[in-house]
Coordinates of C-alpha atoms and ligand atoms in Angstrom, one line a residue:
X1 CA -79.5 90.2 -42.5
X2 CA -82.2 88.0 -40.6
X3 CA -81.5 88.5 -36.9
X4 CA -84.7 86.3 -35.9
X5 CA -82.9 83.1 -37.3
X6 CA -79.8 83.7 -34.9
X7 CA -79.7 81.0 -31.8
X8 CA -80.8 82.2 -28.8
X9 CA -77.4 82.2 -27.1
X10 CA -75.4 83.7 -30.0
X11 CA -74.4 86.7 -27.2
X12 CA -71.9 84.2 -24.4
X13 CA -71.3 82.9 -27.8
X14 CA -69.7 86.2 -29.2
X15 CA -68.3 87.6 -25.7
X16 CA -66.9 83.9 -25.4
X17 CA -65.2 84.2 -29.2
X18 CA -64.1 87.5 -28.7
X19 CA -62.6 87.6 -25.9
X20 CA -60.9 84.1 -26.6
X21 CA -59.5 85.6 -30.0
X22 CA -58.4 89.0 -28.7
X23 CA -56.4 87.1 -25.7
X24 CA -54.5 85.0 -28.3
X25 CA -53.5 88.3 -30.1
X26 CA -52.2 89.7 -27.4
X27 CA -50.4 86.7 -26.3
X28 CA -48.8 87.1 -29.6
X29 CA -48.4 90.8 -29.8
X30 CA -47.6 92.1 -26.2
X31 CA -45.9 89.3 -24.3
X32 CA -42.5 88.0 -25.0
X33 CA -43.2 84.1 -25.3
X34 CA -41.3 81.5 -26.3
X35 CA -43.3 79.2 -28.3
X36 CA -41.1 75.8 -29.4
X37 CA -43.2 73.9 -30.9
X38 CA -46.5 73.3 -32.4
X39 CA -48.2 71.5 -28.9
X40 CA -47.2 74.7 -26.9
X41 CA -48.8 76.7 -29.3
X42 CA -52.1 75.0 -29.6
X43 CA -51.9 74.4 -25.6
X44 CA -51.7 79.0 -25.6
X45 CA -54.5 79.1 -28.3
X46 CA -56.6 76.6 -25.5
X47 CA -55.4 78.0 -22.6
X48 CA -58.1 80.9 -22.4
X49 CA -60.9 79.1 -23.0
X50 CA -61.8 77.2 -20.1
X51 CA -61.6 80.4 -17.6
X52 CA -63.7 81.5 -20.7
X53 CA -66.8 79.7 -20.3
X54 CA -67.2 79.4 -16.8
X55 CA -66.6 82.9 -16.3
X56 CA -69.1 83.8 -19.2
X57 CA -71.4 80.8 -18.6
X58 CA -71.9 81.6 -15.2
X59 CA -74.7 84.4 -17.1
X60 CA -76.7 80.8 -17.9
X61 CA -78.1 81.2 -14.6
X62 CA -79.8 84.6 -14.8
X63 CA -83.3 84.4 -15.7
X64 CA -83.4 87.7 -17.4
X65 CA -81.3 88.9 -20.7
X66 CA -81.3 92.0 -19.5
X67 CA -79.5 90.4 -16.2
X68 CA -77.2 88.3 -18.9
X69 CA -76.2 91.0 -21.0
X70 CA -75.5 93.6 -17.9
X71 CA -73.3 90.8 -16.2
X72 CA -71.5 89.8 -19.8
X73 CA -70.8 93.1 -20.3
X74 CA -69.2 93.6 -16.7
X75 CA -67.1 90.5 -16.8
X76 CA -65.8 91.4 -20.2
X77 CA -64.8 95.3 -18.8
X78 CA -63.5 93.4 -15.8
X79 CA -61.4 90.7 -17.9
X80 CA -60.0 93.5 -20.4
X81 CA -58.9 95.6 -17.4
X82 CA -56.7 92.5 -15.8
X83 CA -55.1 91.9 -19.3
X84 CA -54.7 95.0 -20.2
X85 CA -53.0 95.7 -16.7
X86 CA -50.6 92.5 -17.4
X87 CA -49.7 94.2 -20.8
X88 CA -49.0 97.7 -19.1
X89 CA -46.6 96.0 -16.1
X90 CA -45.1 93.4 -19.0
X91 CA -43.8 96.5 -20.6
X92 CA -42.1 97.8 -17.4
X93 CA -40.4 95.0 -16.5
X94 CA -41.2 91.9 -18.5
X95 CA -43.7 90.0 -16.4
X96 CA -46.9 88.9 -15.3
X97 CA -48.4 90.7 -12.3
X98 CA -48.8 88.1 -9.1
X99 CA -51.0 89.3 -6.1
X100 CA -48.0 89.5 -3.9
X101 CA -46.1 92.4 -6.0
X102 CA -49.1 94.3 -6.5
X103 CA -49.3 94.8 -2.6
X104 CA -45.7 95.7 -2.6
X105 CA -46.0 99.2 -3.6
X106 CA -42.5 99.9 -3.2
X107 CA -42.6 98.3 -6.4
X108 CA -43.8 100.8 -8.2
X109 CA -41.7 103.6 -7.1
X110 CA -39.5 103.7 -10.5
X111 CA -43.5 103.4 -12.6
X112 CA -45.1 106.5 -11.1
X113 CA -43.7 108.8 -13.4
X114 CA -43.8 106.8 -16.2
X115 CA -47.7 105.5 -16.6
X116 CA -47.9 108.1 -19.5
X117 CA -45.2 106.4 -21.3
X118 CA -46.2 103.2 -20.5
X119 CA -50.0 104.1 -22.3
X120 CA -50.5 104.9 -25.6
X121 CA -54.1 105.7 -27.3
X122 CA -53.5 103.0 -29.3
X123 CA -54.0 100.9 -26.1
X124 CA -58.1 101.0 -26.8
X125 CA -58.1 98.4 -28.6
X126 CA -57.5 95.9 -25.6
X127 CA -60.6 96.5 -25.1
X128 CA -62.0 95.7 -28.6
X129 CA -64.3 92.7 -27.1
X130 CA -65.8 94.7 -25.1
X131 CA -67.3 97.2 -27.7
X132 CA -68.1 94.3 -29.7
X133 CA -70.0 92.9 -27.0
X134 CA -71.7 96.2 -26.5
X135 CA -72.5 96.8 -30.1
X136 CA -73.8 93.2 -30.8
X137 CA -76.3 93.0 -27.8
X138 CA -77.4 96.7 -29.1
X139 CA -78.0 95.7 -32.6
X140 CA -79.3 92.0 -32.8
X141 CA -82.2 93.3 -31.1
X142 CA -84.3 89.9 -31.1
X143 CA -82.2 88.6 -28.8
X144 CA -83.2 90.6 -25.9
X145 CA -86.5 88.4 -26.1
X146 CA -84.3 85.4 -25.0
X147 CA -86.1 82.6 -22.8
X148 CA -84.3 81.2 -19.5
X149 CA -81.9 78.6 -19.9
X150 CA -83.2 74.8 -20.1
X151 CA -81.2 73.0 -17.3
X152 CA -80.3 70.3 -19.7
X153 CA -78.6 72.6 -21.8
X154 CA -76.9 74.0 -18.5
X155 CA -75.6 70.9 -17.6
X156 CA -74.4 70.1 -21.4
X157 CA -72.3 73.3 -21.2
X158 CA -70.5 72.7 -18.0
X159 CA -69.7 69.5 -18.8
X160 CA -67.7 71.1 -21.9
X161 CA -66.0 73.9 -19.8
X162 CA -65.4 71.0 -17.0
X163 CA -63.8 68.9 -20.3
X164 CA -62.0 71.9 -21.6
X165 CA -60.4 72.4 -17.7
X166 CA -58.9 68.4 -18.3
X167 CA -58.1 68.9 -21.7
X168 CA -55.9 72.0 -21.1
X169 CA -54.1 70.4 -17.7
X170 CA -53.8 67.1 -19.6
X171 CA -51.8 68.8 -22.5
X172 CA -49.7 70.9 -20.0
X173 CA -49.0 68.4 -18.1
X174 CA -47.6 66.4 -20.7
X175 CA -46.1 69.4 -21.9
X176 CA -44.5 70.5 -18.4
X177 CA -44.5 67.7 -15.9
X178 CA -45.2 69.1 -12.3
X179 CA -46.0 72.6 -13.7
X180 CA -48.4 73.4 -10.8
X181 CA -47.0 71.4 -7.6
X182 CA -43.2 73.5 -8.7
X183 CA -44.9 76.6 -9.8
X184 CA -41.4 77.6 -10.8
X185 CA -42.4 80.0 -13.5
X186 CA -45.1 83.0 -14.4
X187 CA -44.1 82.6 -18.1
X188 CA -45.0 79.1 -18.4
X189 CA -48.1 79.0 -16.0
X190 CA -49.1 81.3 -18.2
X191 CA -48.6 79.9 -21.4
X192 CA -49.7 76.5 -19.9
X193 CA -53.2 77.1 -18.1
X194 CA -53.8 80.7 -19.6
X195 CA -53.4 84.5 -18.2
X196 CA -57.2 84.3 -16.4
X197 CA -56.2 81.1 -14.9
X198 CA -53.0 81.8 -13.8
X199 CA -54.4 84.8 -11.4
X200 CA -57.3 82.9 -9.7
X201 CA -53.9 80.2 -9.0
X202 CA -51.9 83.5 -7.5
X203 CA -54.8 84.0 -5.5
X204 CA -55.1 80.7 -3.9
X205 CA -51.3 80.5 -3.3
X206 CA -51.2 84.0 -2.0
X207 CA -54.2 84.2 -0.2
X208 CA -52.8 80.7 1.5
X209 CA -49.7 82.3 2.8
X210 CA -51.1 85.8 3.6
X211 CA -53.2 84.1 6.2
X212 CA -50.7 82.0 7.6
X213 CA -48.6 85.4 8.0
X214 CA -51.7 87.0 9.5
X215 CA -52.0 84.8 12.1
X216 CA -48.2 84.7 13.3
X217 CA -47.5 87.1 16.0
X218 CA -43.8 86.2 16.9
X219 CA -43.9 84.2 19.8
X220 CA -43.2 81.4 17.9
X221 CA -39.8 82.9 17.7
X222 CA -38.9 82.6 21.2
X223 CA -38.9 78.6 21.3
X224 CA -37.2 78.6 17.4
X225 CA -34.4 81.1 18.8
X226 CA -33.4 79.0 21.6
X227 CA -33.4 75.9 20.2
X228 CA -30.5 77.6 17.5
X229 CA -28.8 78.9 20.2
X230 CA -28.7 75.7 22.1
X231 CA -27.7 74.2 18.7
X232 CA -24.4 76.7 17.6
X233 CA -21.0 75.2 17.8
X234 CA -18.3 77.3 18.9
X235 CA -16.2 78.7 15.9
X236 CA -13.3 77.5 15.2
X237 CA -10.9 80.0 16.0
X238 CA -8.1 79.4 13.8
X239 CA -10.6 79.8 10.5
X240 CA -13.1 83.1 12.2
X241 CA -11.6 85.5 9.7
X242 CA -8.7 84.2 8.2
X243 CA -9.3 85.3 4.5
X244 CA -11.3 88.3 5.6
X245 CA -12.1 90.6 2.9
X246 CA -11.6 88.8 -0.2
X247 CA -14.1 88.4 -2.6
X248 CA -16.8 85.2 -2.8
X249 CA -17.6 83.4 -6.2
X250 CA -20.7 80.8 -5.1
X251 CA -20.7 78.7 -8.3
X252 CA -24.0 76.3 -8.6
X253 CA -23.4 73.3 -10.5
X254 CA -26.5 72.0 -12.0
X255 CA -27.5 69.2 -11.0
X256 CA -23.8 67.7 -10.3
X257 CA -24.1 64.7 -8.4
X258 CA -21.3 63.5 -6.3
X259 CA -21.0 59.8 -7.5
X260 CA -19.3 61.4 -10.6
X261 CA -16.5 62.7 -8.7
X262 CA -12.9 60.5 -9.0
X263 CA -15.5 58.2 -11.1
X264 CA -15.1 56.4 -14.6
X265 CA -17.6 56.0 -17.1
X266 CA -16.3 53.1 -19.7
X267 CA -12.8 53.7 -19.1
X268 CA -13.7 57.7 -19.7
X269 CA -12.7 59.8 -16.6
X270 CA -15.7 62.3 -16.2
X271 CA -14.2 64.7 -14.4
X272 CA -10.6 65.5 -14.7
X273 CA -10.6 69.3 -13.5
X274 CA -13.0 68.6 -10.3
X275 CA -10.8 65.6 -9.5
X276 CA -7.6 67.6 -9.6
X277 CA -8.9 69.9 -6.9
X278 CA -9.7 66.7 -4.8
X279 CA -6.1 66.0 -4.3
X280 CA -5.4 70.0 -4.5
X281 CA -3.3 72.3 -2.1
X282 CA -5.8 75.0 -1.7
X283 CA -9.2 73.4 -1.9
X284 CA -11.6 71.9 0.7
X285 CA -13.1 69.2 -1.2
X286 CA -16.3 68.2 1.4
X287 CA -17.0 63.9 0.2
X288 CA -20.0 63.3 2.1
X289 CA -22.0 66.8 1.5
X290 CA -25.5 66.4 0.5
X291 CA -28.7 68.7 -1.0
X292 CA -31.7 69.8 0.8
X293 CA -33.5 70.7 -1.7
X294 CA -37.6 70.0 -2.5
X295 CA -39.7 70.9 -5.3
X296 CA -37.8 74.2 -5.9
X297 CA -34.5 72.3 -6.8
X298 CA -32.3 75.5 -8.4
X299 CA -34.4 77.5 -6.2
X300 CA -34.4 76.0 -3.1
X301 CA -30.7 75.2 -3.0
X302 CA -30.2 78.8 -3.5
X303 CA -32.5 79.6 -0.5
X304 CA -30.9 77.3 1.8
X305 CA -27.5 79.1 1.0
X306 CA -28.9 82.5 1.3
X307 CA -30.6 81.6 4.5
X308 CA -29.6 78.6 6.3
X309 CA -33.5 78.0 6.3
X310 CA -35.0 74.4 4.6
X311 CA -37.0 75.2 1.4
X312 CA -40.8 74.2 2.1
X313 CA -42.4 70.6 1.6
X314 CA -44.4 71.1 -1.0
X315 CA -44.0 74.3 -3.6
X316 CA -41.3 76.5 -4.2
X317 CA -40.3 78.9 -1.2
X318 CA -39.5 81.3 -3.9
X319 CA -42.5 81.7 -5.6
X320 CA -44.5 81.2 -2.4
X321 CA -43.3 83.7 -0.1
X322 CA -41.3 85.9 -2.6
X323 CA -41.7 89.2 -0.5
X324 CA -41.2 87.5 2.8
X325 CA -38.1 89.3 5.2
X326 CA -35.5 87.3 5.6
X327 CA -31.8 87.7 7.3
X328 CA -29.9 86.4 4.2
X329 CA -26.1 85.9 3.8
X330 CA -26.2 88.4 1.1
X331 CA -27.5 91.4 3.7
X332 CA -24.9 90.4 6.1
X333 CA -22.2 90.8 3.3
X334 CA -23.8 94.2 2.5
X335 CA -23.5 95.2 6.2
X336 CA -19.4 94.6 6.1
X337 CA -18.9 96.3 2.6
X338 CA -20.1 93.5 0.0
X339 CA -21.5 94.0 -3.8
X340 CA -23.7 91.1 -3.8
X341 CA -25.3 90.0 -7.0
X342 CA -26.1 86.8 -8.7
X343 CA -25.0 85.8 -12.3
X344 CA -27.2 83.8 -14.2
X345 CA -28.6 83.3 -17.9
X346 CA -32.1 83.0 -17.7
X347 CA -35.4 85.5 -17.6
X348 CA -35.6 87.3 -14.3
X349 CA -38.7 86.7 -13.6
X350 CA -37.9 82.6 -13.5
X351 CA -38.3 81.3 -10.4
X352 CA -39.4 84.7 -9.5
X353 CA -35.9 85.7 -8.9
X354 CA -36.5 89.1 -9.9
X355 CA -39.1 89.4 -6.9
X356 CA -37.4 87.2 -4.3
X357 CA -33.6 88.7 -4.5
X358 CA -35.0 92.6 -3.8
X359 CA -36.2 90.3 -0.2
X360 CA -33.0 88.6 -0.1
X361 CA -31.3 92.1 -0.3
X362 CA -29.1 91.0 -3.4
X363 CA -27.8 94.3 -4.9
X364 CA -27.9 93.2 -8.7
X365 CA -29.2 90.4 -10.6
X366 CA -27.0 89.9 -14.2
X367 CA -30.1 87.8 -16.0
X368 CA -30.1 86.9 -19.3
X369 CA -29.8 90.6 -20.7
X370 CA -26.8 90.9 -19.1
X371 CA -25.1 88.1 -21.4
X372 CA -24.4 88.2 -25.2
X373 CA -27.0 84.8 -26.1
X374 CA -26.5 83.7 -29.7
X375 CA -27.8 80.3 -31.4
X376 CA -24.0 79.7 -31.6
X377 CA -23.3 79.9 -27.9
X378 CA -26.1 78.7 -26.6
X379 CA -27.8 74.7 -26.3
X380 CA -30.5 73.2 -24.2
X381 CA -31.8 75.7 -21.9
X382 CA -29.7 78.8 -22.9
X383 CA -26.8 79.9 -22.6
X384 CA -23.0 77.4 -22.6
X385 CA -21.8 77.4 -19.3
X386 CA -18.1 78.3 -21.3
X387 CA -19.0 81.3 -22.6
X388 CA -21.6 82.4 -19.3
X389 CA -18.0 82.3 -17.2
X390 CA -15.8 83.5 -20.1
X391 CA -18.2 86.5 -20.4
X392 CA -19.2 86.3 -16.3
X393 CA -15.8 87.1 -15.8
X394 CA -15.5 90.0 -17.6
X395 CA -18.2 91.3 -16.1
X396 CA -16.8 90.9 -12.6
X397 CA -13.7 92.9 -13.4
X398 CA -16.1 95.2 -13.8
X399 CA -17.0 94.7 -10.1
X400 CA -16.7 96.9 -6.9
X401 CA -14.4 95.0 -4.6
X402 CA -14.7 93.2 -2.5
X403 CA -17.8 91.4 -4.2
X404 CA -19.7 88.1 -3.1
X405 CA -21.5 86.7 -7.0
X406 CA -23.4 83.7 -7.2
X407 CA -23.1 82.1 -10.7
X408 CA -25.7 79.7 -11.6
X409 CA -24.7 76.8 -14.4
X410 CA -27.0 75.6 -16.7
X411 CA -25.8 73.2 -19.4
X412 CA -25.8 70.1 -17.2
X413 CA -29.5 70.1 -16.9
X414 CA -32.0 67.9 -18.1
X415 CA -32.8 66.5 -20.9
X416 CA -28.6 66.9 -20.7
X417 CA -28.4 68.0 -24.7
X418 CA -25.1 69.1 -26.3
X419 CA -23.6 70.3 -29.5
X420 CA -22.0 68.0 -31.7
X421 CA -18.6 70.2 -30.5
X422 CA -19.0 70.0 -26.9
X423 CA -18.9 66.2 -26.7
X424 CA -15.8 65.1 -25.2
X425 CA -16.4 61.7 -23.9
X426 CA -19.1 59.1 -25.7
X427 CA -22.3 58.3 -23.8
X428 CA -23.0 55.4 -21.7
X429 CA -24.7 52.5 -22.2
X430 CA -27.8 52.1 -20.6
X431 CA -31.5 51.9 -20.9
X432 CA -31.9 55.3 -19.6
X433 CA -30.6 58.0 -22.5
X434 CA -31.1 60.8 -20.1
X435 CA -28.4 58.9 -18.1
X436 CA -26.4 57.9 -20.9
X437 CA -26.0 61.9 -22.4
X438 CA -25.4 63.1 -18.5
X439 CA -22.0 61.8 -18.2
X440 CA -21.2 64.1 -21.5
X441 CA -22.7 67.0 -19.7
X442 CA -21.0 66.5 -16.3
X443 CA -17.8 66.2 -18.5
X444 CA -18.5 69.6 -19.8
X445 CA -19.8 71.5 -17.2
X446 CA -16.1 70.6 -15.8
X447 CA -14.4 71.4 -18.8
X448 CA -16.2 74.8 -18.2
X449 CA -14.4 75.2 -14.5
X450 CA -11.4 74.8 -15.8
X451 CA -12.1 77.5 -18.5
X452 CA -13.3 79.8 -15.2
X453 CA -10.7 79.5 -13.1
X454 CA -8.5 80.1 -16.1
X455 CA -10.2 83.2 -16.7
X456 CA -10.0 84.8 -13.3
X457 CA -6.5 84.1 -13.1
X458 CA -5.7 86.2 -16.2
X459 CA -8.4 88.9 -14.9
X460 CA -6.2 88.9 -11.8
X461 CA -9.4 88.4 -9.4
X462 CA -8.4 84.6 -8.7
X463 CA -5.6 85.7 -5.6
X464 CA -7.6 87.9 -3.9
X465 CA -11.1 85.8 -4.2
X466 CA -12.6 82.4 -2.6
X467 CA -14.2 79.8 -4.9
X468 CA -17.1 78.1 -3.2
X469 CA -18.7 75.1 -5.7
X470 CA -21.3 72.9 -5.0
X471 CA -24.0 71.0 -6.6
X472 CA -27.4 72.3 -6.6
X473 CA -29.6 68.9 -6.5
X474 CA -29.5 65.4 -7.9
X475 CA -29.7 65.2 -11.7
X476 CA -30.6 62.0 -12.0
X477 CA -34.1 61.0 -10.3
X478 CA -35.4 57.6 -9.3
X479 CA -37.2 57.1 -12.4
X480 CA -33.5 56.0 -13.6
X481 CA -33.0 53.4 -11.1
X482 CA -32.1 50.4 -13.5
X483 CA -30.0 52.7 -15.1
X484 CA -28.3 53.4 -12.1
X485 CA -27.7 50.2 -10.6
X486 CA -26.0 49.4 -13.8
X487 CA -23.4 52.1 -14.2
X488 CA -22.9 51.7 -10.1
X489 CA -22.7 47.6 -10.3
X490 CA -25.2 47.1 -8.0
X491 CA -28.8 44.4 -8.5
X492 CA -30.4 47.4 -7.4
X493 CA -30.7 50.5 -6.1
X494 CA -32.8 50.3 -2.6
X495 CA -33.7 53.6 -0.5
X496 CA -30.5 53.4 1.6
X497 CA -28.9 53.6 -2.1
X498 CA -31.2 56.4 -3.0
X499 CA -30.3 58.8 0.2
X500 CA -26.9 58.1 -0.2
X501 CA -26.8 59.5 -4.1
X502 CA -28.4 62.6 -2.9
X503 CA -24.4 63.1 -2.4
X504 CA -23.5 66.4 -4.0
X505 CA -19.8 67.7 -4.3
X506 CA -18.5 70.8 -2.4
X507 CA -15.6 72.6 -2.9
X508 CA -14.5 75.2 -1.0
X509 CA -11.4 76.6 -2.8
X510 CA -9.0 79.5 -1.3
X511 CA -6.5 80.7 -3.4
X512 CA -3.0 80.0 -1.6
X513 CA -4.3 79.0 1.5
X514 CA -1.9 75.8 1.1
X515 CA -4.4 73.4 3.5
X516 CA -6.1 71.6 0.8
X517 CA -7.6 68.4 2.5
X518 CA -10.7 65.9 2.2
X519 CA -13.0 66.8 4.5
X520 CA -15.5 63.6 5.2
X521 CA -17.7 65.4 7.5
X522 CA -21.6 64.4 6.8
X523 CA -22.6 68.1 6.2
X524 CA -25.4 69.7 3.9
X525 CA -26.0 73.1 2.1
X526 CA -27.9 74.6 5.0
X527 CA -24.5 74.9 6.2
X528 CA -22.5 76.9 4.1
X529 CA -24.0 80.2 5.0
X530 CA -22.5 80.2 8.8
X531 CA -19.0 78.5 7.3
X532 CA -18.6 81.1 4.6
X533 CA -19.6 83.9 6.3
X534 CA -17.1 83.0 9.3
X535 CA -14.1 82.7 7.1
X536 CA -14.5 86.4 6.2
X537 CA -14.8 87.3 9.8
X538 CA -18.4 87.8 10.2
X539 CA -20.2 87.3 13.0
X540 CA -23.3 84.7 12.8
X541 CA -24.1 83.7 16.6
X542 CA -27.1 86.3 16.3
X543 CA -28.4 84.8 12.9
X544 CA -31.8 82.7 12.9
X545 CA -29.9 80.0 11.1
X546 CA -30.5 76.0 11.0
X547 CA -27.0 75.1 9.8
X548 CA -23.8 74.9 11.7
X549 CA -20.2 76.1 10.8
X550 CA -17.9 72.9 8.9
X551 CA -15.2 74.2 10.1
X552 CA -16.4 74.0 13.9
X553 CA -14.2 71.0 16.1
X554 CA -17.8 70.3 17.3
X555 CA -19.8 70.2 13.6
X556 CA -22.4 67.4 14.0
X557 CA -22.2 64.9 11.1
X558 CA -25.9 65.2 10.4
X559 CA -27.8 66.4 7.8
X560 CA -31.1 66.3 7.1
X561 CA -33.3 65.9 3.4
X562 CA -36.0 67.9 2.8
X563 CA -38.3 65.2 3.2
X564 CA -37.6 63.9 6.2
X565 CA -34.9 61.6 5.4
X566 CA -31.6 61.7 6.9
X567 CA -27.6 60.9 6.5
X568 CA -25.1 60.8 10.1
X569 CA -21.7 59.3 9.9
X570 CA -23.4 55.9 11.2
X571 CA -26.9 55.9 10.3
X572 CA -29.3 56.5 6.8
X573 CA -32.6 56.7 7.9
X574 CA -35.0 56.6 4.4
X575 CA -38.3 55.0 3.8
X576 CA -39.3 55.2 6.9
X577 CA -36.4 52.2 7.6
X578 CA -33.6 52.9 9.8
X579 CA -29.7 51.3 8.1
X580 CA -26.3 51.5 9.7
X581 CA -24.5 53.4 7.3
X582 CA -21.8 50.8 6.8
X583 CA -23.4 47.6 5.8
X584 CA -26.1 49.0 4.9
X585 CA -28.5 46.6 6.5
X586 CA -31.5 47.7 8.4
X587 CA -31.5 48.2 12.3
X588 CA -33.7 49.0 15.0
X589 CA -35.5 52.4 14.4
X590 CA -34.7 53.6 18.0
X591 CA -31.3 54.1 16.6
X592 CA -32.7 56.5 14.1
X593 CA -35.2 57.9 16.5
X594 CA -33.7 60.7 18.3
X595 CA -32.7 62.4 15.1
X596 CA -35.9 61.7 13.5
X597 CA -37.2 63.4 16.3
X598 CA -34.7 66.4 15.4
X599 CA -35.5 66.6 11.5
X600 CA -39.1 66.8 12.3
X601 CA -38.2 70.1 14.9
X602 CA -35.9 71.1 12.4
X603 CA -38.4 71.2 9.4
X604 CA -41.2 72.3 11.8
X605 CA -39.4 75.3 12.8
X606 CA -37.7 76.4 9.1
X607 CA -41.3 76.2 8.2
X608 CA -42.8 78.4 10.8
X609 CA -40.7 81.0 9.9
X610 CA -41.4 80.7 6.7
X611 CA -45.4 80.6 6.4
X612 CA -45.7 83.0 9.7
X613 CA -42.9 85.6 8.2
X614 CA -41.2 85.6 11.2
X615 CA -38.0 87.0 10.4
X616 CA -39.9 90.2 10.3
X617 CA -40.4 90.4 14.1
X618 CA -37.2 89.1 14.9
X619 CA -34.4 91.8 15.5
X620 CA -30.9 90.3 13.7
X621 CA -28.6 92.9 15.9
X622 CA -29.6 92.0 19.2
X623 CA -31.0 88.7 19.0
X624 CA -34.4 89.1 20.3
X625 CA -37.8 90.0 18.7
X626 CA -38.3 93.6 18.0
X627 CA -39.3 95.4 20.6
X628 CA -42.7 97.0 19.4
X629 CA -43.8 93.5 19.3
X630 CA -42.2 92.6 22.8
X631 CA -44.6 95.7 23.7
X632 CA -47.5 94.9 21.8
X633 CA -47.8 91.2 23.9
X634 CA -47.8 92.6 27.1
X635 CA -50.7 94.5 26.7
Ligands
GP9_701 C1 -33.3 78.1 -14.5 C2 -32.3 77.0 -13.6 C3 -33.0 75.2 -13.3 O1 -33.0 79.1 -14.2 O2 -32.2 77.2 -12.6 O3 -34.3 75.3 -12.1 P1 -34.2 73.3 -12.1 O4 -35.0 73.2 -12.9 O5 -32.7 73.2 -12.3 O6 -34.9 73.9 -10.8
MN702 MN1 -30.9 73.1 -11.1

């Protein structure tokens, strides 16, 4: 072969191509990534390219061929190590590496002994591109003389690289809207922007949060603590400890909004079973209860219920602050002899659950691997709710009691699709397919809860349990306002309507309590933690929580949304307008102002706690700052 005919920068091309091809092969052979369609496959194939063009392209700035080559080899070795580290990590954890996990060395405890089992001799193939590059540099001798690079060529090269970034992000956005803002899953990130870009993104997210963490010293907590203490309501003596020792089963009802309860769609009852609970002698149905989630959606609702704090205003706290210290509800339950768990048939890494559940002290996560999932029993996002409940109750029967578990349903999730055999009512007839199908999946969810109750009774667990069920967040976004207006028989959906539509149902079902009622106290997810812990007789007066016991006679009708909107029994504040709740008429902003101020303060305190990781300074036993922090401050 006549090497002198080779283009000058073929070494750069070789470096890019070999690493690119290797990375795509590794995606397919070493990670289990569900590829659902040709577009996803295309994104997967092109996603390493934009990063590689930049990383290797920097070599174009070096003057001599020797330095350029050295740089290329260094980068290829480095990238091969990064990719291989992910492969090895994945073999053990079924997840991609995050910076946070790398520094949480305790996670590697179980890894230590098994490194030899994880790494094999043939892993050397993960470095194939490095060898090819070295050989190319060695055996394509004419290239040594390559001249410095022309500026216009370099410019064209980087324009191409930038275009690749936009192409990649554009395709990813169509496949997964809000990928970067919601950042819900490492696998999705890797699938869409590639491993290398994913690490850059992770470094950005983690360094932002660790900078905020480093600047905090705990003194901020004093003010927050004073506020929390001053705003706690007196407990309801009658209710406190009334159901001590019972199992608690939380059920997060995916995307279930309150407007379907006790309502019909073209003459069809949508939630017959839940409707019956609103009249039931053993159920407290909270009819003016709201979700308080932000972009983290399902994960935010989990976070709020566990911690009685808000999620974050941007991104998902599960993802950005999974390693924080928390005083979770599960931690309290553990201390009181409970076995705590979450049951949800999805990958453990989704929403970073595998990581944050450790911080929340949840003892076990029954993830997708705990369930028998087949093509026949799944639809949409995975295992259908009816088999999910059936299989879960089997596992519950094996749990050590008392237990507290949180079940997360899945079928009533966007895009709200069902198998033919599970359709119980017809679609609605609006211009929104989403809303039309929503009624059908809600109907299915309702049926699954009925089955769940039956199974619980059969298993013998029912009588000794409390079942707490709530909608996790809205299912129908404002994009479907026109269809919603049609359904609700309104001319349009205003900001006022939208705020009230954030209501989700809450049921606290206590077999044998014989005290069932509809409670119209305005409240939200943040109130669940103190309410339930108090029913079990667990004191929370020293806990850094922003919610309040809904059974307390002093509980205030006031719920704050993550975006600063709020609802009281008299007012609705939305779109920076203050409304009279009864009439929906606009009123003077002064009426809302005191609540606006409190909403601002509470959201800010919550953010401070999370961003500063402040609970690491807090001693929940005494309700004071940890002693060493106080001493350090004195010095
Ligand atoms: C998946 C489920 C869905 O595990 O929690 O999350 P969502 O999209 O509803 O936030
Ligand atoms: Mn959800």
